[in-house]
PDB file of C-alpha atoms in Angstrom:
ATOM      1  CA  MET A 229     -14.308 -17.350 -10.737  1.00 45.00           C
ATOM      2  CA  LYS A 230     -17.315 -15.917 -11.428  1.00 46.00           C
ATOM      3  CA  GLU A 231     -17.611 -11.925 -12.600  1.00 54.00           C
ATOM      4  CA  LYS A 232     -14.005 -12.045 -12.749  1.00 55.00           C
ATOM      5  CA  ASN A 233     -13.530  -9.747 -15.278  1.00 59.00           C
ATOM      6  CA  PHE A 234     -16.053  -7.571 -13.407  1.00 63.00           C
ATOM      7  CA  PHE A 235     -12.461  -5.130 -13.439  1.00 65.00           C
ATOM      8  CA  LEU A 236     -12.204  -5.616 -16.681  1.00 65.00           C
ATOM      9  CA  SER A 237     -15.608  -3.782 -17.572  1.00 73.00           C
ATOM     10  CA  LEU A 238     -14.828  -1.096 -15.700  1.00 81.00           C
ATOM     11  CA  ASN A 239     -14.692   2.845 -17.979  1.00 87.00           C
ATOM     12  CA  LYS A 240     -10.968   3.324 -16.918  1.00 89.00           C
ATOM     13  CA  GLU A 241     -11.186   6.710 -18.575  1.00 89.00           C
ATOM     14  CA  ALA A 242     -14.857   7.754 -16.444  1.00 90.00           C
ATOM     15  CA  LEU A 243     -13.208   6.461 -12.907  1.00 92.00           C
ATOM     16  CA  LEU A 244     -10.266   9.476 -13.677  1.00 92.00           C
ATOM     17  CA  ASP A 245     -13.086  12.076 -13.505  1.00 91.00           C
ATOM     18  CA  LYS A 246     -13.834  10.703 -10.510  1.00 94.00           C
ATOM     19  CA  ILE A 247     -10.527  10.966  -8.687  1.00 96.00           C
ATOM     20  CA  THR A 248     -10.597  13.335  -5.844  1.00 95.00           C
ATOM     21  CA  LEU A 249      -7.536  13.970  -3.390  1.00 94.00           C
ATOM     22  CA  GLU A 250      -7.324  14.298   1.032  1.00 90.00           C
ATOM     23  CA  PRO A 251      -4.484  15.964   1.860  1.00 86.00           C
ATOM     24  CA  ALA A 252      -2.021  13.689   3.589  1.00 80.00           C
ATOM     25  CA  TYR A 253       0.806  14.688   6.591  1.00 70.00           C
ATOM     26  CA  CYS A 254       4.220  15.235   4.908  1.00 67.00           C
ATOM     27  CA  HIS A 255       7.457  16.973   5.672  1.00 55.00           C
ATOM     28  CA  ILE A 256       6.716  18.238   2.099  1.00 57.00           C
ATOM     29  CA  GLN A 257       5.302  22.079   2.122  1.00 57.00           C
ATOM     30  CA  LYS A 258       3.050  21.520  -0.641  1.00 62.00           C
ATOM     31  CA  GLY A 259       1.567  18.910  -2.845  1.00 71.00           C
ATOM     32  CA  CYS A 260       0.838  15.888  -0.596  1.00 86.00           C
ATOM     33  CA  TYR A 261      -2.384  14.091  -1.367  1.00 91.00           C
ATOM     34  CA  ILE A 262      -3.951  10.830  -1.004  1.00 92.00           C
ATOM     35  CA  ALA A 263      -6.010  10.013  -4.404  1.00 96.00           C
ATOM     36  CA  LYS A 264      -8.996   8.423  -3.641  1.00 97.00           C
ATOM     37  CA  VAL A 265     -11.382   6.573  -6.444  1.00 96.00           C
ATOM     38  CA  SER A 266     -14.956   5.141  -5.874  1.00 94.00           C
ATOM     39  CA  LEU A 267     -15.196   2.211  -8.638  1.00 91.00           C
ATOM     40  CA  GLY A 268     -18.769   1.866  -8.238  1.00 87.00           C
ATOM     41  CA  ARG A 269     -18.726  -2.162  -7.679  1.00 85.00           C
ATOM     42  CA  ASP A 270     -17.574  -4.196  -4.281  1.00 87.00           C
ATOM     43  CA  LEU A 271     -14.208  -5.409  -5.428  1.00 87.00           C
ATOM     44  CA  SER A 272     -13.812  -7.353  -1.559  1.00 89.00           C
ATOM     45  CA  PRO A 273     -14.314 -11.130  -2.929  1.00 89.00           C
ATOM     46  CA  PHE A 274     -11.184 -10.750  -5.029  1.00 90.00           C
ATOM     47  CA  LEU A 275      -8.988  -9.647  -2.601  1.00 93.00           C
ATOM     48  CA  GLY A 276      -7.847 -12.704  -1.107  1.00 93.00           C
ATOM     49  CA  TYR A 277      -7.083 -13.443  -4.169  1.00 93.00           C
ATOM     50  CA  LEU A 278      -5.133 -10.343  -5.234  1.00 94.00           C
ATOM     51  CA  LYS A 279      -3.678 -10.898  -1.536  1.00 95.00           C
ATOM     52  CA  PRO A 280      -0.549 -13.246  -2.874  1.00 94.00           C
ATOM     53  CA  GLN A 281       0.616 -11.771  -5.765  1.00 94.00           C
ATOM     54  CA  VAL A 282       1.430  -8.299  -3.554  1.00 93.00           C
ATOM     55  CA  LYS A 283       3.568  -7.278  -1.061  1.00 86.00           C
ATOM     56  CA  ALA A 284       0.702  -7.067   1.456  1.00 90.00           C
ATOM     57  CA  LEU A 285       0.994  -4.819   4.044  1.00 89.00           C
ATOM     58  CA  TYR A 286      -2.599  -5.420   6.103  1.00 91.00           C
ATOM     59  CA  TYR A 287      -5.235  -7.395   4.901  1.00 94.00           C
ATOM     60  CA  GLU A 288      -8.621  -8.053   6.885  1.00 93.00           C
ATOM     61  CA  PRO A 289     -10.444 -10.852   5.013  1.00 92.00           C
ATOM     62  CA  GLU A 290     -12.972  -9.869   1.866  1.00 84.00           C
ATOM     63  CA  ASN A 291     -12.228  -5.702   4.253  1.00 91.00           C
ATOM     64  CA  ILE A 292      -9.397  -4.326   3.036  1.00 94.00           C
ATOM     65  CA  LEU A 293      -6.109  -4.812   1.383  1.00 96.00           C
ATOM     66  CA  ILE A 294      -3.114  -2.717   1.679  1.00 93.00           C
ATOM     67  CA  TYR A 295      -0.111  -3.401  -0.209  1.00 94.00           C
ATOM     68  CA  LYS A 296       2.978  -1.335  -1.444  1.00 91.00           C
ATOM     69  CA  TRP A 297       3.417  -0.932  -5.385  1.00 93.00           C
ATOM     70  CA  LYS A 298       6.355   0.486  -7.301  1.00 92.00           C
ATOM     71  CA  ARG A 299       6.134   2.756 -10.227  1.00 93.00           C
ATOM     72  CA  ASN A 300       9.021   3.760 -11.885  1.00 92.00           C
ATOM     73  CA  GLU A 301      11.466   4.445  -8.985  1.00 88.00           C
ATOM     74  CA  LYS A 302       8.425   5.514  -7.168  1.00 89.00           C
ATOM     75  CA  PHE A 303       6.366   3.604  -4.132  1.00 88.00           C
ATOM     76  CA  PHE A 304       2.734   4.224  -3.760  1.00 92.00           C
ATOM     77  CA  LYS A 305       1.195   2.923  -0.909  1.00 92.00           C
ATOM     78  CA  ILE A 306      -2.723   0.948  -2.233  1.00 95.00           C
ATOM     79  CA  SER A 307      -5.671   0.449  -0.358  1.00 95.00           C
ATOM     80  CA  LEU A 308      -8.256  -1.465  -1.383  1.00 95.00           C
ATOM     81  CA  GLN A 309     -11.242  -1.585   0.741  1.00 94.00           C
ATOM     82  CA  ARG A 310     -15.051  -2.886  -0.960  1.00 90.00           C
ATOM     83  CA  ASP A 311     -15.112  -0.195  -4.249  1.00 91.00           C
ATOM     84  CA  THR A 312     -12.752   2.063  -2.781  1.00 95.00           C
ATOM     85  CA  LEU A 313      -9.086   2.314  -4.265  1.00 96.00           C
ATOM     86  CA  LYS A 314      -6.832   4.628  -2.520  1.00 96.00           C
ATOM     87  CA  PHE A 315      -3.418   5.754  -3.320  1.00 95.00           C
ATOM     88  CA  GLY A 316      -0.747   8.184  -2.033  1.00 90.00           C
ATOM     89  CA  LEU A 317       1.210  10.435  -1.486  1.00 89.00           C
ATOM     90  CA  VAL A 318       0.818  12.187  -5.167  1.00 93.00           C
ATOM     91  CA  SER A 319       1.799  15.735  -5.513  1.00 91.00           C
ATOM     92  CA  ASP A 320      -1.342  16.847  -7.553  1.00 93.00           C
ATOM     93  CA  LYS A 321      -4.389  15.768  -9.549  1.00 94.00           C
ATOM     94  CA  GLU A 322      -2.489  15.405 -12.925  1.00 96.00           C
ATOM     95  CA  GLU A 323      -0.156  13.004 -11.337  1.00 95.00           C
ATOM     96  CA  ALA A 324      -3.156  11.048  -9.597  1.00 96.00           C
ATOM     97  CA  LYS A 325      -4.672  10.747 -13.212  1.00 97.00           C
ATOM     98  CA  VAL A 326      -1.506   8.854 -14.418  1.00 97.00           C
ATOM     99  CA  VAL A 327      -0.598   6.844 -11.736  1.00 97.00           C
ATOM    100  CA  PHE A 328      -4.649   5.907 -11.353  1.00 97.00           C
ATOM    101  CA  SER A 329      -4.347   4.478 -14.951  1.00 95.00           C
ATOM    102  CA  ASP A 330      -1.080   2.610 -14.384  1.00 96.00           C
ATOM    103  CA  ILE A 331      -2.712   0.921 -10.949  1.00 96.00           C
ATOM    104  CA  PHE A 332      -5.736   0.467 -13.414  1.00 94.00           C
ATOM    105  CA  ASP A 333      -3.760  -1.845 -15.170  1.00 93.00           C
ATOM    106  CA  HIS A 334      -1.929  -3.385 -12.576  1.00 93.00           C
ATOM    107  CA  LEU A 335      -4.946  -4.399 -11.262  1.00 92.00           C
ATOM    108  CA  THR A 336      -6.316  -5.637 -14.418  1.00 89.00           C
ATOM    109  CA  VAL A 337      -3.710  -8.102 -15.090  1.00 90.00           C
ATOM    110  CA  LEU A 338      -3.850  -9.661 -11.127  1.00 91.00           C
ATOM    111  CA  LEU A 339      -7.451  -9.965 -11.672  1.00 87.00           C
ATOM    112  CA  THR A 340      -7.349 -11.715 -14.705  1.00 86.00           C
ATOM    113  CA  LYS A 341      -4.569 -14.437 -13.092  1.00 86.00           C
ATOM    114  CA  ILE A 342      -7.311 -15.227 -10.055  1.00 85.00           C
ATOM    115  CA  ASP A 343      -8.201 -18.916 -11.659  1.00 87.00           C
ATOM    116  CA  GLU A 344      -4.700 -19.764 -11.349  1.00 90.00           C
ATOM    117  CA  ILE A 345      -4.215 -18.339  -7.676  1.00 89.00           C
ATOM    118  CA  GLU A 346      -6.108 -19.606  -4.275  1.00 93.00           C
ATOM    119  CA  SER A 347      -7.403 -16.914  -2.441  1.00 92.00           C
ATOM    120  CA  ASP A 348      -5.346 -16.415   1.357  1.00 94.00           C
ATOM    121  CA  LEU A 349      -7.844 -15.071   3.572  1.00 94.00           C
ATOM    122  CA  ASN A 350      -5.371 -14.887   6.571  1.00 94.00           C
ATOM    123  CA  PRO A 351      -5.693 -11.979   8.457  1.00 94.00           C
ATOM    124  CA  LEU A 352      -2.294  -9.813   8.017  1.00 90.00           C
ATOM    125  CA  LYS A 353      -1.144  -6.999  10.317  1.00 89.00           C
ATOM    126  CA  ARG A 354       1.743  -4.888  11.002  1.00 86.00           C
ATOM    127  CA  PRO A 355       3.410  -4.835  14.136  1.00 92.00           C
ATOM    128  CA  ASN A 356       2.712  -1.252  15.466  1.00 92.00           C
ATOM    129  CA  ALA A 357       5.028   1.652  16.238  1.00 93.00           C
ATOM    130  CA  LEU A 358       5.925   0.411  19.441  1.00 95.00           C
ATOM    131  CA  GLU A 359       6.939  -3.314  19.022  1.00 94.00           C
ATOM    132  CA  ILE A 360       9.388  -1.811  15.978  1.00 94.00           C
ATOM    133  CA  TYR A 361      11.089   0.663  18.018  1.00 95.00           C
ATOM    134  CA  LYS A 362      12.066  -2.264  20.744  1.00 93.00           C
ATOM    135  CA  HIS A 363      14.353  -3.660  17.798  1.00 93.00           C
ATOM    136  CA  LEU A 364      15.687   0.057  16.920  1.00 94.00           C
ATOM    137  CA  PRO A 365      19.273   1.722  18.929  1.00 93.00           C
ATOM    138  CA  LYS A 366      16.702   4.129  20.598  1.00 94.00           C
ATOM    139  CA  THR A 367      20.015   7.156  19.287  1.00 94.00           C
ATOM    140  CA  ASN A 368      17.528   9.718  18.304  1.00 96.00           C
ATOM    141  CA  CYS A 369      20.399  10.685  15.635  1.00 94.00           C
ATOM    142  CA  LYS A 370      18.138  11.719  12.770  1.00 93.00           C
ATOM    143  CA  ALA A 371      20.306   9.810  10.446  1.00 92.00           C
ATOM    144  CA  CYS A 372      17.273   7.850   8.877  1.00 88.00           C
ATOM    145  CA  GLY A 373      15.697  11.253   8.422  1.00 87.00           C
ATOM    146  CA  GLU A 374      12.840  11.361  11.571  1.00 90.00           C
ATOM    147  CA  MET A 375      13.796  13.296  14.331  1.00 93.00           C
ATOM    148  CA  THR A 376      13.518  10.436  16.544  1.00 95.00           C
ATOM    149  CA  CYS A 377      13.843   6.528  16.609  1.00 94.00           C
ATOM    150  CA  LEU A 378      10.380   7.024  18.145  1.00 95.00           C
ATOM    151  CA  ALA A 379       9.078   8.561  14.594  1.00 93.00           C
ATOM    152  CA  PHE A 380      11.142   6.189  12.194  1.00 93.00           C
ATOM    153  CA  ALA A 381       9.574   3.009  13.655  1.00 93.00           C
ATOM    154  CA  ALA A 382       5.925   4.596  13.134  1.00 90.00           C
ATOM    155  CA  LYS A 383       7.042   5.111   9.465  1.00 87.00           C
ATOM    156  CA  ILE A 384       8.320   1.580   9.076  1.00 89.00           C
ATOM    157  CA  SER A 385       4.744   0.722  10.910  1.00 87.00           C
ATOM    158  CA  MET A 386       3.645   2.183   7.678  1.00 80.00           C
ATOM    159  CA  ALA A 387       5.660   1.175   5.342  1.00 80.00           C
ATOM    160  CA  GLU A 388       7.226   4.076   4.786  1.00 78.00           C
ATOM    161  CA  ALA A 389      10.536   3.271   5.619  1.00 83.00           C
ATOM    162  CA  GLU A 390      12.671   0.402   5.545  1.00 85.00           C
ATOM    163  CA  PRO A 391      14.608  -1.280   8.828  1.00 91.00           C
ATOM    164  CA  GLU A 392      17.734  -0.563   6.627  1.00 90.00           C
ATOM    165  CA  ASP A 393      17.410   3.010   6.576  1.00 90.00           C
ATOM    166  CA  CYS A 394      18.840   3.356  10.172  1.00 93.00           C
ATOM    167  CA  PRO A 395      22.588   2.918   9.784  1.00 93.00           C
ATOM    168  CA  HIS A 396      22.709   2.090  13.455  1.00 93.00           C
ATOM    169  CA  LEU A 397      21.181  -1.395  13.137  1.00 93.00           C
ATOM    170  CA  ASP A 398      23.932  -4.389  13.982  1.00 90.00           C
ATOM    171  CA  GLU A 399      23.298  -7.649  11.748  1.00 91.00           C
ATOM    172  CA  LYS A 400      21.431  -9.126  14.064  1.00 91.00           C
ATOM    173  CA  SER A 401      18.540  -6.231  14.716  1.00 89.00           C
ATOM    174  CA  LEU A 402      18.218  -5.937  11.737  1.00 91.00           C
ATOM    175  CA  GLU A 403      17.478  -9.719  11.145  1.00 91.00           C
ATOM    176  CA  SER A 404      15.447  -9.455  13.829  1.00 89.00           C
ATOM    177  CA  LEU A 405      13.331  -6.507  12.760  1.00 90.00           C
ATOM    178  CA  ARG A 406      13.112  -8.282   9.098  1.00 86.00           C
ATOM    179  CA  SER A 407      11.182 -11.274  10.716  1.00 87.00           C
ATOM    180  CA  LEU A 408       8.998  -9.142  12.931  1.00 87.00           C
ATOM    181  CA  LEU A 409       7.815  -7.428   9.713  1.00 84.00           C
ATOM    182  CA  GLU A 410       7.326 -10.706   7.604  1.00 76.00           C
TER     183      GLU A 410
END
């Protein structure tokens, strides 16, 4: 694929200085940010090649790819849109720099494999909170860590919680919820 190594030509060290932090909504009192980096190059033609290699949560062909990525024991939501990379949640700029460095290396590896992969341009959307809520027990027991089942459904919709986090889902409900999320 033409220019497949364009990502490799980016200067990781220079990009570290371009990281900005945006406040994110969290229950944590301090240190809850989304990190943002302008790559200076359009990544959108490559999103369809990245999608089959990651656990995609949302995808609009050649526009945006959002996926979950695990670093150590922590999950990060990564958003690639045109020339911008966003990821979170991070507690401060120093953590953002360390995580960005690892994400950069992760993307470099994925992009070197695109000649072996068929592009997947099928859009992908997560179900909204109300669709998910229909499958929950509606007890508002707070055992999942959220105040209500609807708040828990919203977390699942944003890939910030898993259906298994609800201790009151029977196997049938859990299975139908999993299939809704696939």
